CSV table of C-alpha atoms and ligand atoms in Angstrom, one decimal:
chain,number,residue,atom,x,y,z
A,1,MET,CA,0.0,0.0,0.0
A,2,GLU,CA,1.1,3.5,-0.8
A,3,ILE,CA,2.5,5.4,2.1
A,4,LEU,CA,1.0,8.8,2.5
A,5,SER,CA,3.2,11.8,2.7
A,6,ALA,CA,3.2,13.5,6.1
A,7,GLN,CA,1.3,16.4,4.8
A,8,GLU,CA,-1.5,14.2,3.4
A,9,GLN,CA,-1.7,12.3,6.7
A,10,GLN,CA,-2.3,15.6,8.5
A,11,HIS,CA,-4.9,16.7,6.0
A,12,PRO,CA,-6.5,13.7,4.4
A,13,VAL,CA,-8.5,14.5,1.3
A,14,SER,CA,-11.6,12.8,2.4
A,15,SER,CA,-13.3,12.3,-1.0
A,16,VAL,CA,-10.3,10.5,-2.7
A,17,PRO,CA,-9.3,7.3,-1.0
A,18,HIS,CA,-5.5,7.3,-0.9
A,19,TRP,CA,-5.2,3.9,-2.6
A,20,VAL,CA,-6.9,5.3,-5.6
A,21,ALA,CA,-4.6,8.3,-6.0
A,22,PRO,CA,-1.9,7.4,-8.5
A,23,VAL,CA,-0.1,10.7,-7.8
A,24,LYS,CA,3.5,9.7,-7.1
A,25,THR,CA,5.6,12.7,-7.9
A,26,LYS,CA,4.9,16.2,-6.8
A,27,PRO,CA,3.1,18.3,-9.4
A,28,THR,CA,4.7,21.4,-10.8
A,29,LEU,CA,1.6,23.6,-10.6
A,30,SER,CA,-0.9,23.9,-7.8
A,31,ILE,CA,-4.2,25.6,-8.7
A,32,VAL,CA,-6.1,26.9,-5.7
A,33,VAL,CA,-9.8,27.7,-6.1
A,34,PRO,CA,-12.0,29.0,-3.3
A,35,ILE,CA,-15.6,28.0,-3.7
A,36,TYR,CA,-18.6,29.3,-2.0
A,37,ASN,CA,-22.0,28.5,-3.5
A,38,GLU,CA,-20.8,28.2,-7.1
A,39,ALA,CA,-22.6,25.0,-8.1
A,40,GLU,CA,-23.6,26.4,-11.6
A,41,ASN,CA,-20.0,27.3,-12.3
A,42,ILE,CA,-18.2,24.2,-11.2
A,43,PRO,CA,-18.7,21.9,-14.2
A,44,GLN,CA,-17.5,24.6,-16.7
A,45,LEU,CA,-14.7,25.7,-14.3
A,46,TYR,CA,-13.4,22.2,-14.2
A,47,THR,CA,-13.6,21.6,-17.9
A,48,ARG,CA,-12.0,24.9,-18.7
A,49,LEU,CA,-9.2,24.5,-16.1
A,50,THR,CA,-8.5,21.0,-17.3
A,51,ALA,CA,-8.4,22.1,-21.0
A,52,ALA,CA,-6.1,25.0,-20.2
A,53,LEU,CA,-3.8,22.9,-18.0
A,54,THR,CA,-3.4,19.8,-20.0
A,55,THR,CA,-2.2,21.8,-23.1
A,56,LEU,CA,0.5,23.3,-20.9
A,57,GLY,CA,2.4,20.1,-20.5
A,58,HIS,CA,3.2,20.7,-16.8
A,59,SER,CA,2.0,18.3,-14.1
A,60,TYR,CA,-0.6,19.9,-11.9
A,61,GLU,CA,-3.1,19.5,-9.1
A,62,ILE,CA,-6.3,21.5,-8.5
A,63,ILE,CA,-7.1,22.2,-4.9
A,64,ALA,CA,-10.7,23.2,-4.5
A,65,ILE,CA,-11.7,24.6,-1.2
A,66,ASP,CA,-15.4,24.4,-0.5
A,67,ASP,CA,-15.9,27.3,1.9
A,68,GLY,CA,-19.0,26.0,3.6
A,69,SER,CA,-21.3,26.1,0.5
A,70,HIS,CA,-25.0,25.6,1.1
A,71,ASP,CA,-25.7,24.5,-2.5
A,72,ARG,CA,-24.6,21.4,-4.4
A,73,SER,CA,-21.0,22.6,-4.8
A,74,PHE,CA,-19.4,20.0,-2.6
A,75,ASN,CA,-21.4,17.1,-4.1
A,76,LEU,CA,-20.3,18.2,-7.6
A,77,LEU,CA,-16.7,18.5,-6.5
A,78,ARG,CA,-16.8,15.1,-4.9
A,79,GLU,CA,-18.2,13.5,-8.1
A,80,LEU,CA,-15.5,15.1,-10.2
A,81,ALA,CA,-12.7,14.3,-7.7
A,82,LEU,CA,-13.7,10.6,-7.6
A,83,GLY,CA,-13.1,10.5,-11.3
A,84,ASP,CA,-9.9,12.6,-11.3
A,85,PRO,CA,-7.3,12.2,-8.5
A,86,ILE,CA,-5.7,15.4,-9.7
A,87,LEU,CA,-8.6,17.3,-8.2
A,88,ARG,CA,-8.2,17.6,-4.4
A,89,VAL,CA,-11.1,18.9,-2.4
A,90,VAL,CA,-11.1,20.4,1.0
A,91,ARG,CA,-14.4,21.1,2.7
A,92,PHE,CA,-14.7,23.6,5.4
A,93,ARG,CA,-17.2,23.1,8.2
A,94,ARG,CA,-18.7,26.5,7.7
A,95,ASN,CA,-18.0,29.6,5.7
A,96,PHE,CA,-14.7,31.0,6.8
A,97,GLY,CA,-14.1,33.4,4.0
A,98,GLN,CA,-12.0,33.6,0.9
A,99,THR,CA,-8.8,34.3,2.8
A,100,ALA,CA,-9.1,31.2,4.9
A,101,ALA,CA,-9.8,29.2,1.8
A,102,PHE,CA,-6.7,30.4,0.1
A,103,ALA,CA,-4.7,29.7,3.3
A,104,ALA,CA,-6.0,26.1,3.4
A,105,GLY,CA,-5.0,25.7,-0.3
A,106,PHE,CA,-1.5,27.2,0.3
A,107,VAL,CA,-0.7,24.7,3.1
A,108,ARG,CA,-1.7,21.8,0.9
A,109,ALA,CA,-0.1,23.0,-2.3
A,110,GLN,CA,2.7,20.7,-3.4
A,111,GLY,CA,3.7,22.5,-6.7
A,112,GLN,CA,6.6,24.8,-7.2
A,113,VAL,CA,4.2,27.4,-8.5
A,114,VAL,CA,0.8,28.2,-6.9
A,115,ILE,CA,-1.9,29.8,-9.0
A,116,THR,CA,-5.1,31.1,-7.5
A,117,LEU,CA,-8.3,32.0,-9.3
A,118,ASP,CA,-12.0,32.6,-8.6
A,119,ALA,CA,-14.5,29.8,-9.2
A,120,ASP,CA,-17.1,32.0,-10.8
A,121,LEU,CA,-15.5,32.0,-14.3
A,122,GLN,CA,-14.8,35.7,-14.1
A,123,ASN,CA,-11.1,34.8,-14.4
A,124,ASP,CA,-10.1,32.8,-17.5
A,125,PRO,CA,-7.8,29.7,-17.0
A,126,VAL,CA,-6.5,30.5,-20.5
A,127,ASP,CA,-4.5,33.3,-19.0
A,128,ILE,CA,-2.5,30.9,-16.8
A,129,PRO,CA,0.3,30.4,-19.4
A,130,LEU,CA,0.7,34.2,-19.5
A,131,LEU,CA,1.2,34.3,-15.7
A,132,LEU,CA,3.8,31.5,-16.0
A,133,ALA,CA,5.7,33.2,-18.8
A,134,LYS,CA,5.9,36.3,-16.6
A,135,LEU,CA,7.2,34.2,-13.6
A,136,ASP,CA,9.8,32.9,-16.0
A,137,GLU,CA,11.0,36.4,-16.6
A,138,GLY,CA,12.3,36.3,-13.0
A,139,TYR,CA,9.3,37.4,-10.9
A,140,ASP,CA,8.2,35.6,-7.8
A,141,VAL,CA,4.7,36.9,-7.7
A,142,VAL,CA,2.6,37.8,-10.8
A,143,SER,CA,-0.7,39.5,-10.3
A,144,GLY,CA,-3.5,39.6,-12.8
A,145,TRP,CA,-4.8,43.0,-13.8
A,146,ARG,CA,-8.4,43.1,-14.9
A,147,GLU,CA,-7.9,45.9,-17.3
A,148,ARG,CA,-11.4,45.7,-18.7
A,149,ARG,CA,-13.3,44.8,-15.7
A,150,HIS,CA,-16.9,43.6,-16.0
A,151,ASP,CA,-18.4,44.6,-12.6
A,152,PRO,CA,-20.8,47.4,-11.7
A,153,PHE,CA,-19.1,50.8,-11.6
A,154,TRP,CA,-20.4,52.6,-8.6
A,155,ASN,CA,-20.3,50.0,-5.9
A,156,ARG,CA,-17.4,47.9,-7.3
A,157,ARG,CA,-15.1,49.4,-9.8
A,158,LEU,CA,-14.9,52.9,-8.3
A,159,PRO,CA,-14.2,51.8,-4.7
A,160,SER,CA,-11.7,49.3,-6.0
A,161,LEU,CA,-10.0,52.0,-8.1
A,162,LEU,CA,-9.6,54.2,-5.0
A,163,ALA,CA,-8.6,51.2,-2.9
A,164,ASN,CA,-5.9,50.2,-5.3
A,165,ARG,CA,-4.4,53.7,-5.4
A,166,LEU,CA,-4.4,53.8,-1.7
A,167,ILE,CA,-2.9,50.4,-1.2
A,168,SER,CA,-0.2,51.1,-3.8
A,169,PHE,CA,0.6,54.4,-2.1
A,170,VAL,CA,0.7,53.0,1.5
A,171,THR,CA,2.5,49.7,0.7
A,172,SER,CA,4.8,51.1,-2.0
A,173,VAL,CA,4.0,48.0,-4.1
A,174,HIS,CA,2.4,49.5,-7.2
A,175,LEU,CA,-0.3,47.3,-8.7
A,176,HIS,CA,-3.3,48.4,-10.7
A,177,ASP,CA,-5.5,45.6,-9.3
A,178,TYR,CA,-5.0,44.2,-5.9
A,179,GLY,CA,-8.4,42.5,-5.9
A,180,CYS,CA,-7.8,40.2,-8.9
A,181,SER,CA,-7.7,36.6,-7.7
A,182,LEU,CA,-5.9,35.3,-10.7
A,183,LYS,CA,-2.3,35.4,-9.4
A,184,ALA,CA,0.7,33.1,-9.6
A,185,TYR,CA,3.2,32.7,-6.8
A,186,ARG,CA,6.4,30.8,-6.4
A,187,SER,CA,5.5,28.3,-3.7
A,188,ALA,CA,7.9,29.6,-1.1
A,189,VAL,CA,6.3,33.0,-1.1
A,190,VAL,CA,2.9,31.8,0.0
A,191,LYS,CA,4.3,29.1,2.3
A,192,ASP,CA,5.9,31.8,4.4
A,193,ILE,CA,2.9,34.0,4.9
A,194,GLN,CA,0.3,33.7,7.6
A,195,LEU,CA,-3.1,35.0,6.4
A,196,TYR,CA,-5.8,36.6,8.6
A,197,GLY,CA,-8.9,38.7,7.9
A,198,GLU,CA,-9.1,39.8,4.3
A,199,LEU,CA,-5.4,39.8,3.9
A,200,HIS,CA,-5.2,37.6,0.9
A,201,ARG,CA,-5.3,40.6,-1.4
A,202,PHE,CA,-2.3,42.0,0.3
A,203,ILE,CA,0.0,39.0,-0.3
A,204,PRO,CA,2.0,40.9,-3.0
A,205,ALA,CA,2.5,43.7,-0.5
A,206,ILE,CA,3.4,41.4,2.4
A,207,ALA,CA,5.6,39.3,0.1
A,208,SER,CA,7.5,42.4,-0.9
A,209,TRP,CA,8.7,42.5,2.7
A,210,GLN,CA,10.5,39.2,1.9
A,211,GLY,CA,12.2,41.0,-0.9
A,212,VAL,CA,10.5,39.2,-3.8
A,213,ALA,CA,9.9,40.6,-7.2
A,214,VAL,CA,6.2,41.4,-7.9
A,215,GLY,CA,5.0,41.7,-11.5
A,216,GLU,CA,1.7,42.4,-13.1
A,217,ILE,CA,0.0,41.5,-16.4
A,218,PRO,CA,-3.4,42.3,-17.9
A,219,VAL,CA,-5.8,39.4,-17.9
A,220,SER,CA,-9.3,39.0,-19.2
A,221,HIS,CA,-12.3,39.4,-17.0
A,222,ALA,CA,-15.8,38.2,-17.7
A,223,PRO,CA,-19.1,39.3,-16.1
A,224,ARG,CA,-20.4,36.8,-13.6
A,225,ARG,CA,-23.0,34.6,-15.4
A,226,PHE,CA,-24.2,32.3,-12.7
A,227,GLY,CA,-24.6,32.8,-9.0
A,228,LYS,CA,-24.2,36.1,-7.1
A,229,SER,CA,-21.1,38.0,-6.0
A,230,LYS,CA,-20.4,37.4,-2.3
A,231,TYR,CA,-19.4,40.9,-1.6
A,232,GLY,CA,-20.8,44.4,-1.6
A,233,ILE,CA,-19.5,47.9,-0.8
A,234,GLY,CA,-18.9,46.9,2.8
A,235,ARG,CA,-15.8,45.1,1.9
A,236,THR,CA,-14.0,48.3,1.1
A,237,LEU,CA,-14.0,49.4,4.7
A,238,ARG,CA,-12.6,46.1,5.8
A,239,VAL,CA,-9.9,46.3,3.2
A,240,VAL,CA,-8.9,49.7,4.4
A,241,LEU,CA,-8.7,48.5,8.0
A,242,ASP,CA,-6.6,45.6,6.9
A,243,LEU,CA,-4.4,48.0,5.1
A,244,VAL,CA,-3.6,49.7,8.4
A,245,THR,CA,-2.5,46.3,9.8
A,246,VAL,CA,-0.4,45.6,6.7
A,247,ARG,CA,1.3,48.9,6.8
A,248,PHE,CA,2.1,48.3,10.5
A,249,LEU,CA,3.3,44.8,9.9
A,250,LEU,CA,5.4,45.9,7.0
A,251,SER,CA,7.2,48.7,8.8
A,252,TYR,CA,7.1,48.3,12.6
A,253,ALA,CA,6.1,44.8,13.5
A,254,THR,CA,9.6,43.9,14.7
A,255,ARG,CA,10.2,47.2,16.4
A,256,PRO,CA,7.0,48.5,18.1
A,257,MET,CA,8.9,50.4,20.8
A,258,GLN,CA,10.4,52.5,18.1
A,259,ILE,CA,7.1,53.8,16.8
A,260,PHE,CA,5.0,53.8,20.0
A,261,GLY,CA,8.0,54.9,22.0
A,262,SER,CA,8.8,57.9,19.8
A,263,ILE,CA,5.2,59.1,20.0
A,264,GLY,CA,5.2,58.5,23.7
A,265,LEU,CA,8.5,60.4,24.3
A,266,LEU,CA,7.4,63.3,22.1
A,267,SER,CA,4.1,63.6,23.9
A,268,SER,CA,5.6,63.3,27.4
A,269,PHE,CA,8.2,65.9,26.5
A,270,LEU,CA,5.6,68.4,25.3
A,271,GLY,CA,3.5,67.7,28.4
A,272,ALA,CA,6.5,68.1,30.7
A,273,SER,CA,7.5,71.4,29.0
A,274,LEU,CA,4.0,72.8,29.4
A,275,GLY,CA,4.1,71.6,33.1
A,276,PHE,CA,7.4,73.4,33.8
A,277,TYR,CA,6.0,76.5,32.1
A,278,LEU,CA,2.9,76.3,34.3
A,279,ALA,CA,5.0,75.7,37.4
A,280,TYR,CA,7.0,78.8,36.5
A,281,VAL,CA,3.8,80.8,36.1
A,282,ARG,CA,2.5,79.5,39.4
A,283,LEU,CA,5.6,79.6,41.6
A,284,ILE,CA,7.6,82.5,40.2
A,285,LEU,CA,5.0,84.8,38.7
A,286,GLN,CA,2.6,83.9,41.5
A,287,GLN,CA,-0.4,83.6,39.2
A,288,SER,CA,-3.1,81.0,39.5
A,289,VAL,CA,-3.1,78.2,36.8
A,290,GLY,CA,-6.0,76.1,38.1
A,291,ASP,CA,-8.4,77.3,35.4
A,292,ARG,CA,-6.0,77.3,32.5
A,293,PRO,CA,-6.9,74.9,29.6
A,294,LEU,CA,-3.1,74.5,29.1
A,295,LEU,CA,-2.9,72.6,32.4
A,296,LEU,CA,-5.4,70.0,31.1
A,297,LEU,CA,-3.3,69.7,27.9
A,298,ALA,CA,-0.1,69.2,29.9
A,299,VAL,CA,-1.7,66.5,32.0
A,300,LEU,CA,-3.2,64.8,28.9
A,301,LEU,CA,0.1,64.8,27.0
A,302,ILE,CA,2.0,63.3,29.9
A,303,VAL,CA,-0.6,60.6,30.5
A,304,LEU,CA,-0.8,59.8,26.8
A,305,GLY,CA,3.0,59.7,26.6
A,306,VAL,CA,3.2,57.2,29.4
A,307,GLN,CA,0.5,55.1,27.8
A,308,PHE,CA,2.3,55.1,24.5
A,309,LEU,CA,5.6,54.0,26.1
A,310,GLY,CA,3.7,51.3,27.9
A,311,MET,CA,2.1,50.2,24.6
A,312,GLY,CA,5.6,50.1,23.0
A,313,LEU,CA,6.9,47.8,25.7
A,314,LEU,CA,3.8,45.6,25.5
A,315,GLY,CA,4.4,45.5,21.7
A,316,GLU,CA,8.0,44.4,22.2
A,317,LEU,CA,6.8,41.6,24.5
A,318,ILE,CA,4.2,40.5,22.0
A,319,THR,CA,6.7,40.6,19.2
A,320,ARG,CA,9.0,38.3,21.1
A,321,VAL,CA,6.2,35.9,21.8
A,322,TYR,CA,5.2,36.0,18.1
A,323,TYR,CA,8.6,35.4,16.7
A,324,GLU,CA,10.1,33.1,19.3
A,325,GLY,CA,7.0,31.1,20.1
A,326,ARG,CA,6.6,30.1,16.5
A,327,ASN,CA,10.3,29.9,15.7
A,328,LYS,CA,9.7,32.5,13.1
A,329,PRO,CA,12.9,34.2,12.0
A,330,ILE,CA,12.8,38.0,11.4
A,331,TYR,CA,14.4,37.5,8.0
A,332,VAL,CA,13.8,35.5,4.9
A,333,VAL,CA,16.6,33.5,3.3
A,334,ARG,CA,16.8,33.4,-0.5
A,335,GLU,CA,19.2,30.5,-0.8
A,336,GLU,CA,22.1,28.8,1.0
A,337,ILE,CA,25.1,27.1,-0.3
A,338,ASN,CA,26.9,24.3,1.5
A,339,ASN,CA,25.1,25.2,4.6
A,340,ASN,CA,23.3,22.0,5.4
A,341,SER,CA,24.5,21.1,8.8
A,342,ASP,CA,22.8,17.6,8.5
A,343,TYR,CA,25.4,16.2,6.2
A,344,SER,CA,29.1,15.8,6.5
A,345,VAL,CA,31.4,16.3,3.6
A,346,GLU,CA,33.5,13.3,2.6
A,347,ARG,CA,36.7,13.9,0.6
B,1,UDP,N1,-15.6,32.9,-1.9
B,1,UDP,C1,-15.3,32.1,-0.9
B,1,UDP,N2,-15.8,32.4,0.4
B,1,UDP,C2,-16.5,33.5,0.6
B,1,UDP,C3,-16.8,34.4,-0.5
B,1,UDP,C4,-16.3,34.1,-1.7
B,1,UDP,O1,-14.7,31.0,-1.1
B,1,UDP,O2,-16.9,33.7,1.8
B,1,UDP,C5,-15.2,32.6,-3.3
B,1,UDP,C6,-16.2,32.6,-4.4
B,1,UDP,O3,-16.9,31.4,-4.5
B,1,UDP,C7,-15.4,33.0,-5.6
B,1,UDP,C8,-14.3,33.9,-5.1
B,1,UDP,O4,-14.2,33.6,-3.7
B,1,UDP,O5,-14.8,31.9,-6.2
B,1,UDP,C9,-14.6,35.4,-5.3
B,1,UDP,O6,-15.9,35.7,-4.8
B,1,UDP,P1,-16.9,36.7,-5.7
B,1,UDP,O7,-16.9,36.3,-7.1
B,1,UDP,O8,-18.1,36.7,-5.0
B,1,UDP,O9,-16.1,38.1,-5.5
B,1,UDP,P2,-16.0,39.2,-6.6
B,1,UDP,O10,-15.5,38.6,-7.9
B,1,UDP,O11,-17.4,39.7,-6.7
B,1,UDP,O12,-15.1,40.2,-6.0
B,2,MG,MG1,-16.3,37.2,-8.9
């Protein structure tokens, strides 16, 4: 009997009995597709993906994550997977969101290149070779850009335009279209990133912290034919909040005391100066200061300053727990030569 890899033992693909799966070598490409109530789209998605991928000549796997669908999505996926071991299906217990679905796919992906796309046929699998060609030019992440986007203007395209400008500005990673799911990553990039909230769209920005090269190519985009979009205008706000987190993670996550501490010191210094001035007015000039708004400001600044310093210290503690608890280094290695301590050199 075939011995399962450690990864598969941890995450058994329930629908495909392991003794059926003839997959012996690791595939080159891993396609990750999040699926939430996309039953009408699944058959065509599968045919189009298979058609596009088989002509490519690379070995591949498709990892479909059923994000707690209420429709027939999972049943359809199971049927397809029983007839095709290349299709791996993960079923969430409930709807955890697109980011969680991507994260589940990334952990399971075995390929050297991971490609993500939406299940609703708005992305076209025919564009996959274009992404791969761009990766070959030396990029580590290639993001699709829906140049001619077929979504409603006021509640989707306009907010998205503004959000893309804002994200590019704040993260200094300039992409036209952060929201496009059709992206290709070298596997190491996604394996190194922990995803929370709606962070999946920020992977290129977070990855840039690792020093990877991020590229972009125009891809086609079709209107949604079946099913409904799962998002409305409310997403924009969540994205903006996540942006604050990302900005913080990118610049200060390893040195919280430097940012909170500086604000704290500045505030305390201003507060103390005001305090000294008021003391001078009271003690030397012998005037009353009890009813001066400045006194309140001085107290406020000092209290805030102490708070900020305390937050910086807490941040430092938390950072240590974060990095040390998970053995997560504060750097990313590109490659190592002759640095494998596990083997001894024989001459
Ligand atoms: N999706 C998901 N979980 C969710 C919401 C969406 O897995 O909670 C999937 C959905 O099935 C689709 C993709 O994420 O494959 C993008 O969703 P949608 O098309 O609704 O987003 P839009 O294209 O409108 O931004
Ligand atoms: Mg869509």
